[in-house]
Amino acid sequence: MGLYLTSNSYAIVLTLVSGGKPFLEKFCEKSTYSEVDVFTYMSQTLKALHYLHNTQKVVHLDLKPENVILDSKCNCVKLIDFGCATTLQGASKATTLGDQRSKMSSYPSTEFLAPELLNQHLADIGTYTDMWAFAVLLYVALSGLSPFLDDSQDETNNNVMRGDFSFLEEYFSRVSSDAKDLIQSLLQVNPSLRISSEASLESSWFKTHGQKTARIPTTHLTTFVRRRKKKLNSITPLTNLT
């Protein structure tokens, strides 16, 4: 789906995504994958966010694996589902979502939501909200582990609000320090401390194209993908909540 600004309105252009499926599933087709594989799709995702934030002045607000779809014809990812997207006010802040933000905070799967989406008393929503979700997605892609997921939604939300995560050796022993530094720079509870899409593109990890030869086993990621499918098949999608 394309989003284009025409004077004071938006035009939505729909396109067919051949063989469309969440890009994380591509890695699960083999027994191992590498940081370079992750870089290929995450760099495309980041450039899409950079375009939205800086050219279209739009924040997506629902970045998660199911909304980053792989087009098999061009081997590239495409962002879908702009049902929660909103326009920016000023350089980086967006309009307050009100009741929609409340629905997000009560959504059964909050592991990709930024702290400001879970607590309306925190900072306004903005481009930095997408960057938090991007970091969670990158963390998952490199490890198969969800950084904030806990035994209950309340515990998960509390982990998000505190920014309580770590790079467990079992999952990150094969991951470069540059990748972990980028994630750390983005998973900042205070939005003003999170780096932008432009700064992320200038980070060491993107400058080196994720160059690391170690192979990452797909065991954990396959478990993550299966869990997400099971959860999403048993709940009402976020964009259908009214």
CSV table of C-alpha atoms in Angstrom, one decimal:
chain,number,residue,atom,x,y,z
A,1,MET,CA,0.0,0.0,0.0
A,2,GLY,CA,1.3,3.4,-0.9
A,3,LEU,CA,0.5,6.6,0.9
A,4,TYR,CA,0.7,9.9,-1.0
A,5,LEU,CA,-0.1,13.4,0.1
A,6,THR,CA,-2.2,15.5,-2.3
A,7,SER,CA,-2.8,19.1,-1.2
A,8,ASN,CA,-4.9,18.6,2.0
A,9,SER,CA,-5.8,15.0,1.6
A,10,TYR,CA,-4.3,11.5,1.2
A,11,ALA,CA,-4.5,9.1,-1.6
A,12,ILE,CA,-4.0,5.4,-0.9
A,13,VAL,CA,-2.6,3.2,-3.7
A,14,LEU,CA,-3.0,-0.5,-3.3
A,15,THR,CA,-0.5,-3.0,-4.8
A,16,LEU,CA,-0.4,-6.8,-4.9
A,17,VAL,CA,2.4,-8.2,-2.8
A,18,SER,CA,3.3,-11.5,-4.4
A,19,GLY,CA,3.7,-14.4,-1.9
A,20,GLY,CA,3.4,-11.8,0.9
A,21,LYS,CA,4.3,-13.0,4.3
A,22,PRO,CA,6.1,-11.6,7.3
A,23,PHE,CA,9.7,-11.2,6.5
A,24,LEU,CA,10.8,-13.1,9.6
A,25,GLU,CA,9.4,-16.3,8.1
A,26,LYS,CA,12.0,-16.1,5.3
A,27,PHE,CA,14.8,-16.7,7.9
A,28,CYS,CA,12.9,-19.7,9.3
A,29,GLU,CA,13.1,-21.5,5.9
A,30,LYS,CA,16.7,-22.5,6.7
A,31,SER,CA,18.5,-23.8,9.8
A,32,THR,CA,20.6,-20.7,10.2
A,33,TYR,CA,20.8,-17.1,9.0
A,34,SER,CA,23.2,-14.2,9.4
A,35,GLU,CA,23.3,-10.5,10.4
A,36,VAL,CA,23.7,-9.7,6.7
A,37,ASP,CA,20.4,-11.4,6.0
A,38,VAL,CA,18.8,-9.4,8.8
A,39,PHE,CA,20.4,-6.2,7.5
A,40,THR,CA,19.0,-6.7,4.0
A,41,TYR,CA,15.4,-6.4,5.2
A,42,MET,CA,15.8,-4.2,8.2
A,43,SER,CA,17.7,-1.6,6.1
A,44,GLN,CA,14.7,-1.5,3.7
A,45,THR,CA,12.3,-1.1,6.6
A,46,LEU,CA,14.3,1.7,8.1
A,47,LYS,CA,14.5,3.5,4.8
A,48,ALA,CA,10.7,3.2,4.4
A,49,LEU,CA,10.3,4.7,7.9
A,50,HIS,CA,12.7,7.5,7.0
A,51,TYR,CA,10.7,8.3,3.9
A,52,LEU,CA,7.4,8.3,5.9
A,53,HIS,CA,8.8,10.5,8.7
A,54,ASN,CA,10.7,13.0,6.6
A,55,THR,CA,9.0,13.2,3.3
A,56,GLN,CA,5.4,12.3,4.0
A,57,LYS,CA,5.4,13.5,7.6
A,58,VAL,CA,3.6,10.4,8.7
A,59,VAL,CA,4.1,8.0,11.6
A,60,HIS,CA,3.0,4.4,11.2
A,61,LEU,CA,2.4,3.5,14.9
A,62,ASP,CA,1.8,-0.2,14.3
A,63,LEU,CA,5.2,-1.6,13.2
A,64,LYS,CA,5.4,-5.3,14.0
A,65,PRO,CA,6.4,-8.5,12.1
A,66,GLU,CA,3.0,-8.9,10.5
A,67,ASN,CA,3.1,-5.5,9.0
A,68,VAL,CA,6.5,-5.9,7.3
A,69,ILE,CA,5.7,-8.1,4.4
A,70,LEU,CA,8.2,-9.7,2.0
A,71,ASP,CA,7.4,-9.4,-1.7
A,72,SER,CA,9.0,-12.5,-3.2
A,73,LYS,CA,9.1,-11.0,-6.7
A,74,CYS,CA,11.6,-8.3,-5.8
A,75,ASN,CA,12.9,-9.8,-2.6
A,76,CYS,CA,12.1,-6.6,-0.7
A,77,VAL,CA,9.9,-5.7,2.2
A,78,LYS,CA,6.9,-3.4,2.2
A,79,LEU,CA,5.1,-1.8,5.1
A,80,ILE,CA,1.4,-2.5,5.3
A,81,ASP,CA,-1.6,-1.6,7.4
A,82,PHE,CA,-1.7,2.2,8.0
A,83,GLY,CA,-4.8,2.0,10.0
A,84,CYS,CA,-3.1,3.5,13.0
A,85,ALA,CA,-1.0,6.0,11.1
A,86,THR,CA,-1.2,9.7,11.8
A,87,THR,CA,0.3,13.0,10.6
A,88,LEU,CA,3.1,14.9,12.3
A,89,GLN,CA,2.7,18.3,14.0
A,90,GLY,CA,6.0,20.1,13.7
A,91,ALA,CA,9.3,18.2,13.2
A,92,SER,CA,8.6,15.0,15.0
A,93,LYS,CA,5.5,15.0,17.2
A,94,ALA,CA,2.1,13.7,16.1
A,95,THR,CA,-1.5,14.4,17.0
A,96,THR,CA,-2.6,12.7,20.2
A,97,LEU,CA,-4.6,9.6,19.4
A,98,GLY,CA,-7.0,9.8,22.4
A,99,ASP,CA,-9.3,6.8,22.5
A,100,GLN,CA,-7.2,5.0,19.9
A,101,ARG,CA,-4.2,5.1,22.2
A,102,SER,CA,-6.3,3.7,25.0
A,103,LYS,CA,-7.2,0.8,22.7
A,104,MET,CA,-3.5,0.2,21.9
A,105,SER,CA,-2.6,0.0,25.6
A,106,SER,CA,-5.2,-2.7,26.2
A,107,TYR,CA,-4.4,-4.7,23.1
A,108,PRO,CA,-3.4,-8.3,24.1
A,109,SER,CA,-0.1,-8.1,22.2
A,110,THR,CA,1.8,-5.0,23.4
A,111,GLU,CA,5.4,-6.2,23.0
A,112,PHE,CA,6.1,-3.9,20.1
A,113,LEU,CA,4.4,-0.8,21.6
A,114,ALA,CA,6.5,2.1,22.9
A,115,PRO,CA,6.1,3.4,26.4
A,116,GLU,CA,4.3,6.6,25.3
A,117,LEU,CA,1.6,4.4,23.7
A,118,LEU,CA,1.0,2.6,27.0
A,119,ASN,CA,0.8,5.7,29.2
A,120,GLN,CA,-0.9,8.8,27.9
A,121,HIS,CA,0.8,10.9,30.6
A,122,LEU,CA,4.2,10.4,29.0
A,123,ALA,CA,5.5,12.3,25.9
A,124,ASP,CA,3.4,12.9,22.8
A,125,ILE,CA,3.5,10.3,20.1
A,126,GLY,CA,6.0,11.0,17.3
A,127,THR,CA,8.6,9.6,14.9
A,128,TYR,CA,10.5,8.2,17.9
A,129,THR,CA,7.5,5.9,18.6
A,130,ASP,CA,8.1,4.1,15.3
A,131,MET,CA,11.8,3.9,16.1
A,132,TRP,CA,11.2,2.1,19.4
A,133,ALA,CA,9.1,-0.5,17.5
A,134,PHE,CA,11.9,-0.8,14.9
A,135,ALA,CA,14.4,-1.6,17.6
A,136,VAL,CA,12.1,-4.3,19.0
A,137,LEU,CA,11.8,-5.8,15.6
A,138,LEU,CA,15.5,-5.7,15.0
A,139,TYR,CA,16.1,-7.3,18.4
A,140,VAL,CA,13.7,-10.1,17.5
A,141,ALA,CA,15.2,-10.6,14.1
A,142,LEU,CA,18.7,-11.0,15.5
A,143,SER,CA,17.7,-13.4,18.3
A,144,GLY,CA,14.2,-14.8,18.1
A,145,LEU,CA,13.6,-13.4,21.5
A,146,SER,CA,11.0,-10.7,22.4
A,147,PRO,CA,12.8,-8.2,24.6
A,148,PHE,CA,9.9,-7.2,26.8
A,149,LEU,CA,7.6,-10.2,26.7
A,150,ASP,CA,6.7,-11.6,30.1
A,151,ASP,CA,4.3,-14.1,31.7
A,152,SER,CA,1.4,-11.6,31.6
A,153,GLN,CA,0.4,-8.5,29.8
A,154,ASP,CA,0.8,-6.4,32.9
A,155,GLU,CA,4.3,-7.7,33.4
A,156,THR,CA,5.1,-7.1,29.7
A,157,ASN,CA,3.8,-3.5,29.9
A,158,ASN,CA,5.8,-2.9,33.1
A,159,ASN,CA,9.0,-4.1,31.3
A,160,VAL,CA,8.2,-1.7,28.4
A,161,MET,CA,7.6,1.2,30.7
A,162,ARG,CA,10.9,0.6,32.5
A,163,GLY,CA,12.8,-0.2,29.4
A,164,ASP,CA,13.7,-3.5,31.2
A,165,PHE,CA,15.6,-5.7,28.7
A,166,SER,CA,19.0,-7.3,28.3
A,167,PHE,CA,21.1,-9.1,25.7
A,168,LEU,CA,21.1,-12.6,27.0
A,169,GLU,CA,24.3,-14.5,26.0
A,170,GLU,CA,22.3,-17.5,24.9
A,171,TYR,CA,20.6,-15.4,22.2
A,172,PHE,CA,23.2,-12.8,21.4
A,173,SER,CA,26.5,-14.5,21.5
A,174,ARG,CA,26.6,-14.4,17.7
A,175,VAL,CA,25.4,-10.9,17.3
A,176,SER,CA,27.8,-7.9,16.8
A,177,SER,CA,28.3,-5.2,19.3
A,178,ASP,CA,27.4,-2.6,16.6
A,179,ALA,CA,23.9,-4.2,16.3
A,180,LYS,CA,23.5,-4.2,20.1
A,181,ASP,CA,24.6,-0.6,20.3
A,182,LEU,CA,22.0,0.5,17.8
A,183,ILE,CA,19.2,-1.3,19.7
A,184,GLN,CA,20.4,0.2,22.9
A,185,SER,CA,20.3,3.7,21.3
A,186,LEU,CA,16.7,3.2,20.3
A,187,LEU,CA,15.2,1.4,23.3
A,188,GLN,CA,15.3,4.5,25.4
A,189,VAL,CA,12.2,5.1,27.6
A,190,ASN,CA,12.7,8.9,27.2
A,191,PRO,CA,11.8,9.6,23.6
A,192,SER,CA,14.2,12.6,23.4
A,193,LEU,CA,17.1,10.1,23.9
A,194,ARG,CA,16.1,7.8,21.0
A,195,ILE,CA,18.0,8.3,17.8
A,196,SER,CA,16.1,9.1,14.6
A,197,SER,CA,15.8,7.1,11.4
A,198,GLU,CA,18.4,9.4,9.9
A,199,ALA,CA,20.8,8.8,12.8
A,200,SER,CA,20.1,5.1,12.7
A,201,LEU,CA,21.1,5.0,9.0
A,202,GLU,CA,24.4,6.6,10.0
A,203,SER,CA,25.1,4.1,12.8
A,204,SER,CA,28.0,1.8,12.7
A,205,TRP,CA,25.8,-1.2,12.1
A,206,PHE,CA,24.3,0.3,9.0
A,207,LYS,CA,27.6,1.6,7.8
A,208,THR,CA,29.1,-1.9,7.9
A,209,HIS,CA,26.0,-3.5,6.4
A,210,GLY,CA,25.8,-5.9,9.3
A,211,GLN,CA,29.0,-7.6,8.2
A,212,LYS,CA,29.4,-10.6,10.5
A,213,THR,CA,30.0,-14.2,9.3
A,214,ALA,CA,28.6,-16.0,12.4
A,215,ARG,CA,25.4,-18.0,11.7
A,216,ILE,CA,22.4,-17.5,13.9
A,217,PRO,CA,20.3,-20.6,14.5
A,218,THR,CA,16.6,-20.3,13.6
A,219,THR,CA,15.4,-22.3,16.6
A,220,HIS,CA,14.4,-19.4,18.7
A,221,LEU,CA,13.0,-17.3,15.8
A,222,THR,CA,10.9,-20.2,14.6
A,223,THR,CA,9.4,-20.5,18.1
A,224,PHE,CA,8.7,-16.7,18.1
A,225,VAL,CA,7.0,-16.9,14.7
A,226,ARG,CA,4.8,-19.8,15.8
A,227,ARG,CA,3.8,-18.1,19.0
A,228,ARG,CA,2.8,-14.9,17.1
A,229,LYS,CA,0.7,-16.9,14.6
A,230,LYS,CA,-1.1,-18.7,17.4
A,231,LYS,CA,-1.7,-15.4,19.3
A,232,LEU,CA,-2.9,-13.5,16.3
A,233,ASN,CA,-5.2,-16.3,15.2
A,234,SER,CA,-6.9,-16.1,18.6
A,235,ILE,CA,-7.4,-12.4,19.0
A,236,THR,CA,-9.1,-9.5,17.2
A,237,PRO,CA,-6.6,-7.6,15.0
A,238,LEU,CA,-5.7,-4.1,16.3
A,239,THR,CA,-6.9,-2.4,13.2
A,240,ASN,CA,-10.4,-3.9,13.5
A,241,LEU,CA,-11.0,-2.4,16.9
A,242,THR,CA,-13.6,0.4,16.8
